[in-house]
Amino acid sequence: VQLQASGGGLVQRGDSLRLSCGTSGRPFSGYTIGWFRQAAGKEREFVAAFKWSGGSTLYADSVKGRFIVSRDIAKNTIYLQMNSLEPEDTAVYSCAASRTMIWGQAHNENLYYYWGLGTLVTVSS
């Protein structure tokens, strides 16, 4: 599974941005897709996860209520809608996928097998 995250850019505090995660070839059916981010000088952290079968979602506390993960089945694409962005949200955002994820562990980056290149989100103050 080849993943590609896109949609990053430079925005101001309070703005919204929507990231996309697509795949070439294999559909997302049966996969758990995770969004992670890594700020400069910091470790990568979990943002959100989406279980394709059933549509379950999971969010990090830092983004809960501001970020929404969704999908477009026809386009085989996962979206991360980011609202009320803060400078602390500045990071490279990546999507990852796993076909064998145990949902309760969906925040664990080590359990994702497929990773795509990230997209940079910069939030200015």
Coordinates of C-alpha atoms in Angstrom, one line a residue:
V1 CA 0.0 0.0 0.0
Q2 CA 1.5 3.3 -1.1
L3 CA 0.2 6.3 0.9
Q4 CA 0.3 9.9 0.0
A5 CA -0.6 12.7 2.4
S6 CA -1.4 16.1 0.9
G7 CA -3.0 19.4 1.7
G8 CA -0.5 21.0 4.0
G9 CA 0.3 24.7 3.9
L10 CA 0.8 27.9 5.8
V11 CA -2.2 29.2 7.6
Q12 CA -2.9 31.6 10.5
R13 CA -4.0 30.8 14.0
G14 CA -7.7 30.0 14.0
D15 CA -7.8 28.9 10.4
S16 CA -8.8 25.5 9.0
L17 CA -7.1 23.1 6.7
R18 CA -8.0 19.7 5.3
L19 CA -5.4 17.0 4.7
S20 CA -5.9 14.1 2.4
C21 CA -4.5 10.6 2.5
G22 CA -4.8 8.5 -0.6
T23 CA -3.5 5.3 -1.8
S24 CA -2.5 3.9 -5.1
G25 CA -3.7 0.4 -6.0
R26 CA -5.0 -1.4 -2.9
P27 CA -8.2 0.1 -1.4
F28 CA -8.4 1.0 2.2
S29 CA -11.1 -1.6 2.9
G30 CA -10.1 -3.6 6.0
Y31 CA -7.5 -1.1 7.1
T32 CA -7.0 1.2 10.0
I33 CA -5.6 4.5 8.9
G34 CA -3.7 6.7 11.4
W35 CA -2.7 10.3 11.2
F36 CA 0.5 11.3 13.0
R37 CA 2.5 14.4 13.2
Q38 CA 6.1 15.4 14.0
A39 CA 7.1 18.9 15.0
A40 CA 10.7 20.0 14.6
G41 CA 12.8 18.7 17.3
K42 CA 10.0 16.5 18.8
E43 CA 9.0 12.9 18.6
R44 CA 6.2 11.8 16.3
E45 CA 2.9 11.8 18.0
F46 CA -0.5 10.3 17.3
V47 CA -3.2 12.6 16.0
A48 CA -6.2 10.5 14.9
A49 CA -7.2 7.1 13.6
F50 CA -10.0 5.8 11.4
K51 CA -11.2 2.3 11.1
W52 CA -12.4 1.9 7.5
S53 CA -14.7 -1.0 8.4
G54 CA -17.4 0.6 10.5
G55 CA -16.0 4.2 10.5
S56 CA -14.7 4.2 14.1
T57 CA -12.6 7.2 15.0
L58 CA -10.0 7.9 17.7
Y59 CA -8.4 11.3 18.6
A60 CA -5.6 12.5 20.6
D61 CA -6.7 14.7 23.5
S62 CA -4.8 17.6 22.0
V63 CA -6.9 17.7 18.9
K64 CA -10.2 16.3 20.2
G65 CA -13.1 18.7 19.3
R66 CA -11.0 20.5 16.7
F67 CA -9.9 17.8 14.2
I68 CA -12.2 15.5 12.4
V69 CA -11.2 12.4 10.4
S70 CA -13.5 11.2 7.7
R71 CA -13.4 9.3 4.4
D72 CA -14.7 9.3 0.9
I73 CA -15.4 5.7 -0.1
A74 CA -15.6 6.5 -3.8
K75 CA -12.3 8.2 -3.8
N76 CA -10.7 5.8 -1.4
T77 CA -9.4 8.7 0.6
I78 CA -9.1 9.7 4.2
Y79 CA -9.4 13.3 5.3
L80 CA -8.2 15.1 8.4
Q81 CA -10.2 18.3 8.8
M82 CA -8.3 20.6 11.1
N83 CA -10.1 23.5 12.6
S84 CA -9.1 26.2 15.1
L85 CA -5.5 25.6 14.3
E86 CA -2.9 26.8 16.7
P87 CA 0.9 27.3 16.3
E88 CA 1.4 24.2 18.4
D89 CA -0.2 22.2 15.5
T90 CA 2.7 23.1 13.3
A91 CA 4.3 19.8 12.2
V92 CA 4.8 17.4 9.3
Y93 CA 1.6 15.3 9.2
S94 CA 1.8 11.7 7.9
C95 CA -0.8 9.0 7.3
A96 CA -0.2 5.4 8.0
A97 CA -2.1 2.2 7.5
S98 CA -2.4 -1.2 9.1
R99 CA -4.5 -4.2 8.2
T100 CA -4.0 -6.0 11.5
M101 CA -4.6 -3.2 13.9
I102 CA -6.1 -3.9 17.3
W103 CA -8.4 -0.9 17.6
G104 CA -7.5 -0.1 21.2
Q105 CA -3.8 0.2 20.0
A106 CA -4.6 2.5 17.1
H107 CA -2.6 5.3 18.7
N108 CA 0.6 3.2 18.6
E109 CA 2.7 4.2 15.6
N110 CA 4.8 1.0 15.9
L111 CA 1.8 -1.0 14.9
Y112 CA 1.4 0.7 11.5
Y113 CA 3.1 -1.0 8.6
Y114 CA 2.6 1.3 5.7
W115 CA 3.6 5.0 5.9
G116 CA 3.4 7.8 3.4
L117 CA 5.4 10.9 3.0
G118 CA 4.2 13.7 5.1
T119 CA 2.8 17.1 4.4
L120 CA 3.9 20.2 6.2
V121 CA 1.4 22.3 8.1
T122 CA 2.6 25.6 9.5
V123 CA 0.4 27.7 11.7
S124 CA 1.5 31.2 12.2
S125 CA 0.5 33.4 15.2

